[in-house]
Amino acid sequence: MDSQNRFETYSNFSHSRRSFLSSTIAATLGIPTFHLTASESQDIPKAQIAITFDLEMSRQYPKREMTEWDFQKGNLNPETKTYSLKAAEIASGLNGTIHYFCVGRVLEQENVQWLKTISRLGHPIGNHTYDHVNVWATAPEKTQFRFQRSPWLLGGKSADQVIRQNIRLTTDAMKQRLNISPDGFRTPGGSSTALDDREDLQKMFLAEGFSWVSSKYPRHEYSPPNTEPDHEIYQSILSAQKEAQPYVYPSGLIEIPMSPISDVGAFRTSQWKLKYFLKSVELCIQQAIEQGGVFDFLCHPSIMYIEDPQFETIKLICKLVNQSGGRAELVGLGDIAKRVPRKQS
């Protein structure tokens, strides 16, 4: 089954008049507007909107020349931790949820009270591996920059063994340091092909106790650095958003893709202004609401505290959902997984 058919199965309505863009999107992008009848509107499921934070340090932040974080992804600076906690408090105050994904090395730090507070506020926290390893790697030294510089840390393990240990260490660390079990798994980095051709990885995640993962990031166009995105860029992102809908692998593992455009692509790759990012997020959420789909907003607090210090993106997402008239809900990825049909035709 191709990605479009997966989306149609999940959304439970055909790609016809009901697959339309809202008036705002149409006005912005010059796309014809369609109108639903009352019965058609009732057929569209409630959109599920997720806000996700990957707890890791990011290359080129807080300074463009900063690359040392590649080797110590979990060494969060105070600004990143403060931003993460404040975002949780803001979202809670706006009836929202943020799903965090924690690199295990974060839990080696002396003070993790901020993360315990996030959990007590009701925000789910998932496994993001211990060292931010590449789960698609087939050579052990290519699983993480850290191991290329310090190969003795591999201890003769295969790539599969390194990845499994990274996952298990994080699960154990969360249980011992936070007294919680991980709520789902997100791969460090994403792939447009996800785990489609990696049955071995699907089975590994299931064996490690995960019923769902978030590994797919669909392809889309990027604007040149420091250039305002044009019609084609926004249209490409909206088209990719249709490909970022949940589905089930033959193994039974559920995939919940990351939605475009991430803060990495927007701010690091294209070096957008915040207003361009906010526009993209709003367009994608409007589309998700009109189509009854899923929008999984992906960002990193180590980037966002620089690019969006006033939490405008989080506030916008919560506002759009709260003003949707009940046509959308703010959820964690685990709630999205519960709605995914287990059988695919």
PDB file of N, CA, C and O in Angstrom, residues 9 22 24 35 43 52 75 81 89 94 121 126 135 177 198-199 202-203 213 233-234 256 287 290 303 307 314 344:
ATOM      1  N   THR A   9      -6.931   5.578   4.061  1.00  0.00           N
ATOM      2  CA  THR A   9      -7.468   4.583   4.981  1.00  0.00           C
ATOM      3  C   THR A   9      -7.590   5.160   6.375  1.00  0.00           C
ATOM      4  O   THR A   9      -8.601   4.994   7.056  1.00  0.00           O
ATOM      5  N   SER A  22      -8.695  24.685   3.419  1.00  0.00           N
ATOM      6  CA  SER A  22      -9.549  25.712   3.999  1.00  0.00           C
ATOM      7  C   SER A  22      -9.473  26.990   3.186  1.00  0.00           C
ATOM      8  O   SER A  22      -8.585  27.191   2.370  1.00  0.00           O
ATOM      9  N   THR A  24      -8.630  29.888   4.133  1.00  0.00           N
ATOM     10  CA  THR A  24      -7.410  30.650   4.409  1.00  0.00           C
ATOM     11  C   THR A  24      -6.240  30.117   3.612  1.00  0.00           C
ATOM     12  O   THR A  24      -5.459  30.877   3.039  1.00  0.00           O
ATOM     13  N   HIS A  35     -16.602  23.782  -0.606  1.00  0.00           N
ATOM     14  CA  HIS A  35     -17.428  23.885   0.599  1.00  0.00           C
ATOM     15  C   HIS A  35     -18.071  22.537   0.886  1.00  0.00           C
ATOM     16  O   HIS A  35     -18.598  21.876  -0.005  1.00  0.00           O
ATOM     17  N   ASP A  43     -18.641  13.548   8.538  1.00  0.00           N
ATOM     18  CA  ASP A  43     -17.857  12.363   8.207  1.00  0.00           C
ATOM     19  C   ASP A  43     -16.376  12.530   8.524  1.00  0.00           C
ATOM     20  O   ASP A  43     -15.647  11.550   8.608  1.00  0.00           O
ATOM     21  N   THR A  52       5.659  18.119  19.777  1.00  0.00           N
ATOM     22  CA  THR A  52       6.719  17.247  20.284  1.00  0.00           C
ATOM     23  C   THR A  52       8.037  18.000  20.401  1.00  0.00           C
ATOM     24  O   THR A  52       8.408  18.769  19.516  1.00  0.00           O
ATOM     25  N   ASN A  75      23.974  16.689  26.758  1.00  0.00           N
ATOM     26  CA  ASN A  75      24.497  17.658  27.726  1.00  0.00           C
ATOM     27  C   ASN A  75      23.732  18.967  27.609  1.00  0.00           C
ATOM     28  O   ASN A  75      24.254  19.987  27.143  1.00  0.00           O
ATOM     29  N   LYS A  81      16.853  23.567  29.163  1.00  0.00           N
ATOM     30  CA  LYS A  81      16.018  22.976  30.212  1.00  0.00           C
ATOM     31  C   LYS A  81      14.942  23.962  30.675  1.00  0.00           C
ATOM     32  O   LYS A  81      13.780  23.575  30.879  1.00  0.00           O
ATOM     33  N   GLU A  89       4.595  24.320  30.980  1.00  0.00           N
ATOM     34  CA  GLU A  89       3.680  25.109  31.812  1.00  0.00           C
ATOM     35  C   GLU A  89       2.718  25.917  30.955  1.00  0.00           C
ATOM     36  O   GLU A  89       1.517  26.014  31.262  1.00  0.00           O
ATOM     37  N   LEU A  94      -2.932  26.215  28.550  1.00  0.00           N
ATOM     38  CA  LEU A  94      -3.768  26.389  27.364  1.00  0.00           C
ATOM     39  C   LEU A  94      -4.443  25.073  26.962  1.00  0.00           C
ATOM     40  O   LEU A  94      -4.843  24.908  25.819  1.00  0.00           O
ATOM     41  N   LEU A 121       3.272  17.299  35.418  1.00  0.00           N
ATOM     42  CA  LEU A 121       2.257  18.129  34.764  1.00  0.00           C
ATOM     43  C   LEU A 121       1.415  17.325  33.780  1.00  0.00           C
ATOM     44  O   LEU A 121       0.427  17.833  33.243  1.00  0.00           O
ATOM     45  N   GLY A 126       9.113  10.211  25.951  1.00  0.00           N
ATOM     46  CA  GLY A 126       9.479   9.000  25.245  1.00  0.00           C
ATOM     47  C   GLY A 126      10.977   8.797  25.158  1.00  0.00           C
ATOM     48  O   GLY A 126      11.784   9.644  25.567  1.00  0.00           O
ATOM     49  N   VAL A 135      19.640   4.793  14.067  1.00  0.00           N
ATOM     50  CA  VAL A 135      19.156   3.412  14.125  1.00  0.00           C
ATOM     51  C   VAL A 135      19.247   2.708  12.782  1.00  0.00           C
ATOM     52  O   VAL A 135      19.145   1.479  12.713  1.00  0.00           O
ATOM     53  N   ARG A 177      15.629   7.069  37.220  1.00  0.00           N
ATOM     54  CA  ARG A 177      15.831   8.481  37.565  1.00  0.00           C
ATOM     55  C   ARG A 177      14.526   9.256  37.618  1.00  0.00           C
ATOM     56  O   ARG A 177      14.390  10.187  38.408  1.00  0.00           O
ATOM     57  N   ARG A 198      12.770  -2.098   6.742  1.00  0.00           N
ATOM     58  CA  ARG A 198      13.599  -2.595   7.837  1.00  0.00           C
ATOM     59  C   ARG A 198      12.742  -3.378   8.831  1.00  0.00           C
ATOM     60  O   ARG A 198      12.466  -2.929   9.937  1.00  0.00           O
ATOM     61  N   GLU A 199      12.348  -4.576   8.408  1.00  0.00           N
ATOM     62  CA  GLU A 199      11.563  -5.429   9.291  1.00  0.00           C
ATOM     63  C   GLU A 199      12.337  -5.766  10.552  1.00  0.00           C
ATOM     64  O   GLU A 199      11.755  -5.938  11.630  1.00  0.00           O
ATOM     65  N   GLN A 202      11.733  -2.959  12.941  1.00  0.00           N
ATOM     66  CA  GLN A 202      10.354  -3.037  13.423  1.00  0.00           C
ATOM     67  C   GLN A 202      10.250  -4.067  14.547  1.00  0.00           C
ATOM     68  O   GLN A 202       9.663  -3.792  15.611  1.00  0.00           O
ATOM     69  N   LYS A 203      10.821  -5.236  14.322  1.00  0.00           N
ATOM     70  CA  LYS A 203      10.747  -6.300  15.321  1.00  0.00           C
ATOM     71  C   LYS A 203      11.543  -5.949  16.568  1.00  0.00           C
ATOM     72  O   LYS A 203      11.154  -6.314  17.691  1.00  0.00           O
ATOM     73  N   VAL A 213       6.287   3.912  16.939  1.00  0.00           N
ATOM     74  CA  VAL A 213       7.505   4.707  16.802  1.00  0.00           C
ATOM     75  C   VAL A 213       7.204   5.915  15.931  1.00  0.00           C
ATOM     76  O   VAL A 213       6.204   5.954  15.215  1.00  0.00           O
ATOM     77  N   ILE A 233       7.225  26.499  -2.116  1.00  0.00           N
ATOM     78  CA  ILE A 233       7.758  25.926  -0.879  1.00  0.00           C
ATOM     79  C   ILE A 233       6.622  25.559   0.071  1.00  0.00           C
ATOM     80  O   ILE A 233       6.569  24.440   0.598  1.00  0.00           O
ATOM     81  N   TYR A 234       5.700  26.482   0.290  1.00  0.00           N
ATOM     82  CA  TYR A 234       4.576  26.186   1.179  1.00  0.00           C
ATOM     83  C   TYR A 234       3.727  25.036   0.626  1.00  0.00           C
ATOM     84  O   TYR A 234       3.276  24.163   1.378  1.00  0.00           O
ATOM     85  N   ILE A 256       4.117   6.818  13.452  1.00  0.00           N
ATOM     86  CA  ILE A 256       3.515   8.141  13.552  1.00  0.00           C
ATOM     87  C   ILE A 256       4.550   9.147  13.035  1.00  0.00           C
ATOM     88  O   ILE A 256       5.459   9.549  13.765  1.00  0.00           O
ATOM     89  N   GLN A 287      -4.939  22.655   7.383  1.00  0.00           N
ATOM     90  CA  GLN A 287      -5.156  21.532   6.481  1.00  0.00           C
ATOM     91  C   GLN A 287      -5.521  20.264   7.254  1.00  0.00           C
ATOM     92  O   GLN A 287      -6.433  19.525   6.863  1.00  0.00           O
ATOM     93  N   GLU A 290      -9.157  20.528   8.356  1.00  0.00           N
ATOM     94  CA  GLU A 290     -10.107  20.363   7.271  1.00  0.00           C
ATOM     95  C   GLU A 290     -10.168  18.922   6.779  1.00  0.00           C
ATOM     96  O   GLU A 290     -11.218  18.453   6.330  1.00  0.00           O
ATOM     97  N   ILE A 303      16.946  24.778  19.925  1.00  0.00           N
ATOM     98  CA  ILE A 303      16.824  25.712  18.802  1.00  0.00           C
ATOM     99  C   ILE A 303      15.782  26.782  19.111  1.00  0.00           C
ATOM    100  O   ILE A 303      16.004  27.969  18.871  1.00  0.00           O
ATOM    101  N   GLU A 307      15.282  30.933  18.556  1.00  0.00           N
ATOM    102  CA  GLU A 307      14.454  31.404  17.446  1.00  0.00           C
ATOM    103  C   GLU A 307      13.056  31.856  17.858  1.00  0.00           C
ATOM    104  O   GLU A 307      12.447  32.679  17.167  1.00  0.00           O
ATOM    105  N   ILE A 314       4.149  27.611  20.168  1.00  0.00           N
ATOM    106  CA  ILE A 314       3.327  26.810  21.077  1.00  0.00           C
ATOM    107  C   ILE A 314       1.981  27.487  21.313  1.00  0.00           C
ATOM    108  O   ILE A 314       0.925  26.837  21.277  1.00  0.00           O
ATOM    109  N   GLN A 344      -4.589  -3.048   7.733  1.00  0.00           N
ATOM    110  CA  GLN A 344      -4.495  -2.276   6.507  1.00  0.00           C
ATOM    111  C   GLN A 344      -4.907  -3.159   5.342  1.00  0.00           C
ATOM    112  O   GLN A 344      -4.536  -4.317   5.261  1.00  0.00           O
TER     113      GLN A 344
END
